[in-house]
Amino acid sequence: MAGVRLKNVTKRWGSFVGVDNQSLEIKDREFLVLLGPSGCGKTTTMRMIAGLEEPTEGEIWIGDRMVNDDLPKDRNVAMVFQNYGLYPHMTVFENIAYPLRVRRAAKAEITPRVQAAAAKVELAEFLSRRPRELSGGQRQRVALARAIVRTPLVFLMDEPLSNLDAKLRVSMRAELKHLSHELQITTIYVTHDQIEAMTLADRVGVMEHGRIQQLGTPDQIYNDPENIFVAGFIGSPAMNLLQGNISNGGFVTGGGRPIADASLPDQNAAVMGIRPEDISVTAADDGTTQATVYATENTGESVVVTAQLGQQRLTCKGDRYLKVAINDRIGLSINSEHTYFFDAETGKRIRRG
């Protein structure tokens, strides 16, 4: 097994910078997720590790070897693609066996290794079928088995679940989590889906503009965001980010009345972050802040309320029995212990104490 290190890696195409002087160390047997919106550099980073893109600057290490000049086939990594990448004219057995045949594995080894890989992803009874005879989830499992059969140093997974429907994504996440625990192979996983990142990762690297904005465990990323981008990107519904200022130890919006304790020095331009689950909906006269219902969404397990607060909107969660209608006046109680404050100009976190 092996860890992966990036040392001051940059990737440019002309004047466009895809990855910007990025350094990163991925521990042996760690499951690291690179998370971010389209165009943030996460897939480019993975492709450079795989050898499919050449870094403009910097070094890429797998284990104790710098691999910048190694061909993809010599890096001993296995990549699972978004579109499966299966050969339609081959059976499931032949697709899984293909990497072994390319590396001239002994014929006596191929069948037991293919059967073992297929069993790990519950495909043993489908080995004689062709990809067109399989469901989307089964095709993705074939792609996983093809990666597993080689026992590589590193798994690279590029949005492998994005082509599946919502129900299949949930079941495949569970399978990937179990498989990762069983195989104990260093894995780098790219996605724009925060739920995948939070549920699968040992650590998450949240990327924007070619750089990792924050690297940490899912708990750290969710509960202790470093800046406005990370705070707003993680969470569903997203964290509320309200414009205002800090005055006399309280956070004040356009209405002029403090809506939460800040316990920070005065600041003219600040942003307060508060997650929907940390706002309670009350009767209009009971809350610390009054607002108007803009929209409601009943998700079954809860009711999501979008409230109009002056010129800004915020989202809060009530229990499934909450009954409110559009244009109702409601009260909001904000849990000041779970608020976050950011500099409105730099986006950086303002920390208490």
CSV table of C-alpha atoms in Angstrom, one decimal:
chain,number,residue,atom,x,y,z
A,1,MET,CA,0.0,0.0,0.0
A,2,ALA,CA,1.1,3.6,-0.4
A,3,GLY,CA,0.2,7.2,0.4
A,4,VAL,CA,0.1,10.0,-2.2
A,5,ARG,CA,1.8,13.4,-2.0
A,6,LEU,CA,1.4,16.5,-4.1
A,7,LYS,CA,4.1,19.1,-3.7
A,8,ASN,CA,3.4,22.6,-5.1
A,9,VAL,CA,1.5,21.1,-8.1
A,10,THR,CA,0.2,23.6,-10.7
A,11,LYS,CA,-1.7,22.9,-13.9
A,12,ARG,CA,-2.0,25.6,-16.6
A,13,TRP,CA,-3.5,25.8,-20.0
A,14,GLY,CA,-2.2,29.1,-21.4
A,15,SER,CA,-3.4,31.8,-19.0
A,16,PHE,CA,-6.0,29.6,-17.4
A,17,VAL,CA,-4.9,28.0,-14.1
A,18,GLY,CA,-6.8,24.7,-13.3
A,19,VAL,CA,-4.8,23.8,-10.2
A,20,ASP,CA,-2.9,26.5,-8.4
A,21,ASN,CA,0.2,25.6,-6.4
A,22,GLN,CA,-1.5,22.8,-4.5
A,23,SER,CA,0.2,20.7,-1.9
A,24,LEU,CA,-1.5,17.7,-0.3
A,25,GLU,CA,-0.6,14.6,1.6
A,26,ILE,CA,-3.0,11.6,1.5
A,27,LYS,CA,-2.2,8.9,4.1
A,28,ASP,CA,-1.8,5.2,3.4
A,29,ARG,CA,-5.2,3.5,3.4
A,30,GLU,CA,-7.0,6.8,3.8
A,31,PHE,CA,-10.3,7.6,1.9
A,32,LEU,CA,-9.9,11.2,0.8
A,33,VAL,CA,-12.7,13.0,-1.1
A,34,LEU,CA,-12.0,16.1,-3.2
A,35,LEU,CA,-15.3,18.1,-3.2
A,36,GLY,CA,-16.3,21.2,-5.0
A,37,PRO,CA,-18.3,22.7,-7.9
A,38,SER,CA,-17.6,22.1,-11.6
A,39,GLY,CA,-14.4,23.7,-12.7
A,40,CYS,CA,-12.7,23.9,-9.3
A,41,GLY,CA,-9.8,21.6,-10.3
A,42,LYS,CA,-10.7,18.4,-8.5
A,43,THR,CA,-10.9,16.1,-11.6
A,44,THR,CA,-7.7,17.7,-13.0
A,45,THR,CA,-5.9,16.9,-9.7
A,46,MET,CA,-7.0,13.3,-10.0
A,47,ARG,CA,-6.0,13.0,-13.6
A,48,MET,CA,-2.5,14.3,-12.8
A,49,ILE,CA,-2.2,11.6,-10.1
A,50,ALA,CA,-3.3,9.0,-12.7
A,51,GLY,CA,-0.9,10.3,-15.3
A,52,LEU,CA,-3.6,11.4,-17.7
A,53,GLU,CA,-2.6,15.0,-17.4
A,54,GLU,CA,1.0,16.3,-16.9
A,55,PRO,CA,1.5,18.9,-14.2
A,56,THR,CA,2.9,22.3,-15.4
A,57,GLU,CA,4.9,22.5,-12.1
A,58,GLY,CA,5.4,20.5,-8.9
A,59,GLU,CA,5.9,16.9,-7.9
A,60,ILE,CA,3.5,13.9,-7.6
A,61,TRP,CA,4.6,11.0,-5.3
A,62,ILE,CA,3.0,7.6,-4.9
A,63,GLY,CA,4.6,5.8,-2.0
A,64,ASP,CA,8.3,6.6,-2.0
A,65,ARG,CA,8.5,7.2,-5.8
A,66,MET,CA,8.0,10.4,-7.7
A,67,VAL,CA,5.8,9.5,-10.7
A,68,ASN,CA,5.9,12.7,-12.8
A,69,ASP,CA,7.6,10.9,-15.7
A,70,ASP,CA,5.9,7.5,-15.3
A,71,LEU,CA,3.3,6.4,-17.8
A,72,PRO,CA,-0.2,5.8,-16.4
A,73,LYS,CA,0.2,2.0,-16.7
A,74,ASP,CA,3.4,2.1,-14.6
A,75,ARG,CA,1.8,4.0,-11.6
A,76,ASN,CA,-0.1,1.0,-10.3
A,77,VAL,CA,-3.3,3.0,-9.8
A,78,ALA,CA,-6.8,1.9,-10.7
A,79,MET,CA,-9.3,4.5,-11.9
A,80,VAL,CA,-13.1,4.2,-11.9
A,81,PHE,CA,-14.8,6.6,-14.3
A,82,GLN,CA,-18.1,8.4,-14.3
A,83,ASN,CA,-19.3,6.7,-17.4
A,84,TYR,CA,-18.2,3.1,-16.3
A,85,GLY,CA,-15.9,2.7,-19.4
A,86,LEU,CA,-17.0,-0.9,-20.0
A,87,TYR,CA,-16.3,-2.8,-23.3
A,88,PRO,CA,-19.8,-3.6,-24.6
A,89,HIS,CA,-18.7,-6.6,-26.7
A,90,MET,CA,-17.1,-8.3,-23.7
A,91,THR,CA,-18.8,-10.3,-20.9
A,92,VAL,CA,-18.6,-9.2,-17.3
A,93,PHE,CA,-15.9,-11.8,-16.7
A,94,GLU,CA,-13.9,-10.5,-19.7
A,95,ASN,CA,-14.3,-6.8,-18.6
A,96,ILE,CA,-13.0,-7.6,-15.1
A,97,ALA,CA,-10.2,-9.8,-16.4
A,98,TYR,CA,-9.0,-7.2,-19.0
A,99,PRO,CA,-6.5,-5.4,-16.7
A,100,LEU,CA,-4.9,-8.8,-15.8
A,101,ARG,CA,-4.6,-9.9,-19.4
A,102,VAL,CA,-3.0,-6.6,-20.3
A,103,ARG,CA,-0.4,-7.2,-17.6
A,104,ARG,CA,0.1,-10.7,-18.8
A,105,ALA,CA,-1.0,-12.4,-15.6
A,106,ALA,CA,-0.7,-16.1,-15.5
A,107,LYS,CA,-3.8,-17.8,-17.0
A,108,ALA,CA,-4.2,-19.9,-13.9
A,109,GLU,CA,-4.5,-16.8,-11.7
A,110,ILE,CA,-7.1,-14.9,-13.8
A,111,THR,CA,-10.2,-17.0,-13.1
A,112,PRO,CA,-9.9,-17.1,-9.3
A,113,ARG,CA,-9.0,-13.4,-9.1
A,114,VAL,CA,-11.9,-12.4,-11.3
A,115,GLN,CA,-14.3,-14.6,-9.3
A,116,ALA,CA,-13.0,-13.1,-6.0
A,117,ALA,CA,-13.4,-9.5,-7.2
A,118,ALA,CA,-16.9,-10.2,-8.6
A,119,ALA,CA,-17.9,-11.8,-5.3
A,120,LYS,CA,-16.8,-8.7,-3.4
A,121,VAL,CA,-19.3,-6.5,-5.4
A,122,GLU,CA,-22.0,-9.3,-5.5
A,123,LEU,CA,-21.7,-10.0,-9.3
A,124,ALA,CA,-20.7,-13.7,-9.2
A,125,GLU,CA,-23.9,-14.8,-10.9
A,126,PHE,CA,-23.6,-12.2,-13.7
A,127,LEU,CA,-20.2,-13.1,-15.1
A,128,SER,CA,-21.5,-14.4,-18.4
A,129,ARG,CA,-23.6,-11.4,-19.2
A,130,ARG,CA,-22.7,-8.4,-21.3
A,131,PRO,CA,-23.0,-4.8,-20.0
A,132,ARG,CA,-26.2,-4.1,-21.9
A,133,GLU,CA,-27.9,-6.8,-19.9
A,134,LEU,CA,-27.1,-5.1,-16.6
A,135,SER,CA,-28.7,-2.2,-14.6
A,136,GLY,CA,-26.8,1.0,-14.0
A,137,GLY,CA,-25.8,-0.1,-10.5
A,138,GLN,CA,-24.6,-3.4,-11.7
A,139,ARG,CA,-22.5,-1.8,-14.5
A,140,GLN,CA,-20.9,0.5,-11.9
A,141,ARG,CA,-20.1,-2.6,-9.8
A,142,VAL,CA,-18.4,-4.2,-12.8
A,143,ALA,CA,-16.2,-1.1,-13.1
A,144,LEU,CA,-15.4,-1.4,-9.4
A,145,ALA,CA,-14.5,-5.0,-9.7
A,146,ARG,CA,-12.2,-4.3,-12.7
A,147,ALA,CA,-10.4,-1.8,-10.4
A,148,ILE,CA,-10.3,-4.2,-7.5
A,149,VAL,CA,-9.0,-7.2,-9.4
A,150,ARG,CA,-5.5,-5.6,-9.8
A,151,THR,CA,-5.0,-4.9,-6.1
A,152,PRO,CA,-3.5,-1.4,-7.0
A,153,LEU,CA,-1.6,0.9,-4.7
A,154,VAL,CA,-4.3,3.6,-5.1
A,155,PHE,CA,-7.9,3.7,-6.2
A,156,LEU,CA,-9.0,6.9,-8.1
A,157,MET,CA,-12.7,7.4,-8.4
A,158,ASP,CA,-14.1,10.2,-10.6
A,159,GLU,CA,-17.8,10.8,-9.7
A,160,PRO,CA,-18.6,7.1,-10.1
A,161,LEU,CA,-22.2,7.5,-8.8
A,162,SER,CA,-23.3,10.6,-10.7
A,163,ASN,CA,-25.1,8.6,-13.5
A,164,LEU,CA,-27.2,6.6,-11.1
A,165,ASP,CA,-30.7,7.5,-9.8
A,166,ALA,CA,-31.1,8.8,-6.3
A,167,LYS,CA,-32.1,5.4,-4.8
A,168,LEU,CA,-29.2,3.6,-6.4
A,169,ARG,CA,-26.8,6.2,-5.2
A,170,VAL,CA,-27.8,5.6,-1.6
A,171,SER,CA,-27.3,1.8,-1.9
A,172,MET,CA,-24.0,2.2,-3.8
A,173,ARG,CA,-22.6,4.6,-1.2
A,174,ALA,CA,-23.2,1.9,1.4
A,175,GLU,CA,-21.4,-0.6,-0.8
A,176,LEU,CA,-18.5,1.7,-1.4
A,177,LYS,CA,-18.2,2.4,2.3
A,178,HIS,CA,-18.1,-1.3,3.1
A,179,LEU,CA,-15.7,-2.1,0.3
A,180,SER,CA,-13.3,0.6,1.4
A,181,HIS,CA,-13.3,-0.8,4.9
A,182,GLU,CA,-12.7,-4.3,3.6
A,183,LEU,CA,-10.0,-3.5,1.1
A,184,GLN,CA,-8.0,-0.9,3.1
A,185,ILE,CA,-6.5,0.7,-0.1
A,186,THR,CA,-5.7,4.4,-0.4
A,187,THR,CA,-8.6,6.0,-2.2
A,188,ILE,CA,-9.1,9.4,-3.8
A,189,TYR,CA,-12.7,10.1,-4.7
A,190,VAL,CA,-13.9,13.2,-6.7
A,191,THR,CA,-17.4,14.4,-6.4
A,192,HIS,CA,-19.6,17.6,-6.4
A,193,ASP,CA,-22.1,15.8,-4.1
A,194,GLN,CA,-21.6,16.8,-0.5
A,195,ILE,CA,-23.6,13.9,0.8
A,196,GLU,CA,-21.2,11.5,-0.8
A,197,ALA,CA,-18.3,13.4,0.6
A,198,MET,CA,-19.7,13.5,4.2
A,199,THR,CA,-20.7,9.8,4.2
A,200,LEU,CA,-17.7,8.2,2.6
A,201,ALA,CA,-14.6,10.3,3.5
A,202,ASP,CA,-12.0,10.0,6.2
A,203,ARG,CA,-11.1,13.5,5.2
A,204,VAL,CA,-12.6,16.0,2.8
A,205,GLY,CA,-10.8,18.6,0.7
A,206,VAL,CA,-13.2,21.4,-0.3
A,207,MET,CA,-11.9,23.0,-3.5
A,208,GLU,CA,-12.5,26.3,-5.2
A,209,HIS,CA,-10.5,28.0,-8.0
A,210,GLY,CA,-7.9,25.3,-8.1
A,211,ARG,CA,-7.0,25.2,-4.4
A,212,ILE,CA,-8.2,23.3,-1.4
A,213,GLN,CA,-10.0,25.9,0.8
A,214,GLN,CA,-10.2,23.5,3.8
A,215,LEU,CA,-9.0,20.0,4.5
A,216,GLY,CA,-10.5,18.1,7.4
A,217,THR,CA,-12.8,15.3,8.7
A,218,PRO,CA,-16.5,15.6,7.7
A,219,ASP,CA,-17.2,16.8,11.2
A,220,GLN,CA,-14.6,19.5,11.0
A,221,ILE,CA,-15.8,20.7,7.6
A,222,TYR,CA,-19.4,20.8,8.7
A,223,ASN,CA,-19.0,22.2,12.2
A,224,ASP,CA,-15.9,24.4,11.9
A,225,PRO,CA,-15.8,26.0,8.4
A,226,GLU,CA,-12.8,28.2,7.6
A,227,ASN,CA,-14.5,30.6,5.2
A,228,ILE,CA,-17.7,31.7,3.6
A,229,PHE,CA,-17.3,29.3,0.6
A,230,VAL,CA,-16.9,26.2,2.7
A,231,ALA,CA,-19.7,27.3,5.1
A,232,GLY,CA,-22.1,27.8,2.2
A,233,PHE,CA,-21.1,24.8,0.2
A,234,ILE,CA,-21.6,22.2,2.9
A,235,GLY,CA,-25.0,21.4,4.2
A,236,SER,CA,-28.5,20.6,2.7
A,237,PRO,CA,-30.3,22.9,3.0
A,238,ALA,CA,-27.3,25.2,2.8
A,239,MET,CA,-26.1,27.4,5.7
A,240,ASN,CA,-27.8,30.7,5.9
A,241,LEU,CA,-25.4,33.6,5.3
A,242,LEU,CA,-26.9,36.9,6.4
A,243,GLN,CA,-25.3,40.3,5.6
A,244,GLY,CA,-25.1,42.8,8.5
A,245,ASN,CA,-22.7,44.2,11.1
A,246,ILE,CA,-21.5,43.5,14.6
A,247,SER,CA,-22.4,46.2,17.1
A,248,ASN,CA,-22.2,46.2,20.9
A,249,GLY,CA,-21.7,42.4,21.0
A,250,GLY,CA,-24.7,41.6,18.8
A,251,PHE,CA,-25.2,40.8,15.1
A,252,VAL,CA,-27.5,43.4,13.4
A,253,THR,CA,-29.2,43.2,10.0
A,254,GLY,CA,-31.0,45.9,8.1
A,255,GLY,CA,-33.8,46.0,10.7
A,256,GLY,CA,-31.5,47.6,13.3
A,257,ARG,CA,-32.3,45.1,16.0
A,258,PRO,CA,-29.7,42.4,17.1
A,259,ILE,CA,-30.8,38.9,16.0
A,260,ALA,CA,-28.0,37.0,17.7
A,261,ASP,CA,-25.2,37.4,20.2
A,262,ALA,CA,-21.8,37.7,18.6
A,263,SER,CA,-19.4,38.4,21.5
A,264,LEU,CA,-17.0,40.0,19.0
A,265,PRO,CA,-15.6,43.5,18.5
A,266,ASP,CA,-17.7,45.9,16.4
A,267,GLN,CA,-17.3,45.3,12.6
A,268,ASN,CA,-19.1,47.3,9.9
A,269,ALA,CA,-19.4,44.6,7.3
A,270,ALA,CA,-19.9,41.1,8.6
A,271,VAL,CA,-21.7,37.9,7.5
A,272,MET,CA,-23.4,35.6,10.0
A,273,GLY,CA,-23.8,32.0,9.2
A,274,ILE,CA,-26.5,29.8,10.9
A,275,ARG,CA,-27.6,26.4,9.8
A,276,PRO,CA,-31.3,25.8,9.3
A,277,GLU,CA,-31.5,23.2,12.0
A,278,ASP,CA,-30.2,25.7,14.5
A,279,ILE,CA,-33.2,28.1,14.0
A,280,SER,CA,-36.5,27.3,15.8
A,281,VAL,CA,-39.8,28.5,14.3
A,282,THR,CA,-42.1,29.9,17.0
A,283,ALA,CA,-45.3,32.0,17.3
A,284,ALA,CA,-44.7,35.5,16.0
A,285,ASP,CA,-44.6,37.0,19.5
A,286,ASP,CA,-42.3,34.4,21.0
A,287,GLY,CA,-39.2,34.5,18.8
A,288,THR,CA,-36.3,36.8,19.2
A,289,THR,CA,-36.8,37.8,15.6
A,290,GLN,CA,-40.0,38.3,13.5
A,291,ALA,CA,-40.2,37.2,9.9
A,292,THR,CA,-42.7,36.4,7.1
A,293,VAL,CA,-43.1,33.0,5.5
A,294,TYR,CA,-41.9,33.1,1.9
A,295,ALA,CA,-42.2,29.4,1.1
A,296,THR,CA,-42.6,26.0,2.8
A,297,GLU,CA,-41.5,22.6,1.7
A,298,ASN,CA,-42.8,19.4,3.4
A,299,THR,CA,-40.0,16.8,3.0
A,300,GLY,CA,-41.9,14.2,5.1
A,301,GLU,CA,-39.4,14.1,8.0
A,302,SER,CA,-39.5,17.8,8.5
A,303,VAL,CA,-40.9,21.1,7.1
A,304,VAL,CA,-38.4,23.5,5.5
A,305,VAL,CA,-39.4,27.1,5.9
A,306,THR,CA,-37.9,29.9,3.8
A,307,ALA,CA,-38.5,33.2,5.7
A,308,GLN,CA,-38.3,36.8,4.6
A,309,LEU,CA,-36.3,38.8,7.1
A,310,GLY,CA,-36.2,42.4,5.8
A,311,GLN,CA,-34.4,42.3,2.4
A,312,GLN,CA,-32.9,38.9,3.1
A,313,ARG,CA,-34.1,35.3,3.2
A,314,LEU,CA,-33.2,32.5,5.5
A,315,THR,CA,-34.1,28.8,5.7
A,316,CYS,CA,-35.1,27.0,8.9
A,317,LYS,CA,-36.3,23.5,9.7
A,318,GLY,CA,-39.3,22.7,11.8
A,319,ASP,CA,-40.7,19.3,12.7
A,320,ARG,CA,-43.0,17.4,10.4
A,321,TYR,CA,-46.1,18.7,12.3
A,322,LEU,CA,-45.3,22.4,11.8
A,323,LYS,CA,-48.2,24.2,10.1
A,324,VAL,CA,-47.4,27.5,8.5
A,325,ALA,CA,-48.5,29.1,5.3
A,326,ILE,CA,-47.1,31.7,2.9
A,327,ASN,CA,-47.3,35.2,4.2
A,328,ASP,CA,-47.8,34.1,7.8
A,329,ARG,CA,-45.9,36.1,10.4
A,330,ILE,CA,-43.6,33.8,12.5
A,331,GLY,CA,-41.0,34.1,15.2
A,332,LEU,CA,-37.5,32.8,14.8
A,333,SER,CA,-35.2,31.8,17.7
A,334,ILE,CA,-31.6,31.7,16.6
A,335,ASN,CA,-29.2,29.5,18.6
A,336,SER,CA,-26.3,32.0,19.2
A,337,GLU,CA,-24.0,29.1,20.3
A,338,HIS,CA,-24.1,27.7,16.8
A,339,THR,CA,-23.5,30.9,14.8
A,340,TYR,CA,-20.5,31.6,12.6
A,341,PHE,CA,-19.1,35.0,11.7
A,342,PHE,CA,-17.1,36.0,8.6
A,343,ASP,CA,-15.5,39.1,7.2
A,344,ALA,CA,-17.7,40.3,4.4
A,345,GLU,CA,-14.7,41.5,2.3
A,346,THR,CA,-12.2,38.6,2.7
A,347,GLY,CA,-14.7,35.8,3.4
A,348,LYS,CA,-12.5,34.6,6.2
A,349,ARG,CA,-13.9,33.3,9.5
A,350,ILE,CA,-13.9,35.7,12.5
A,351,ARG,CA,-13.2,33.6,15.5
A,352,ARG,CA,-14.3,34.3,19.0
A,353,GLY,CA,-11.7,34.7,21.7
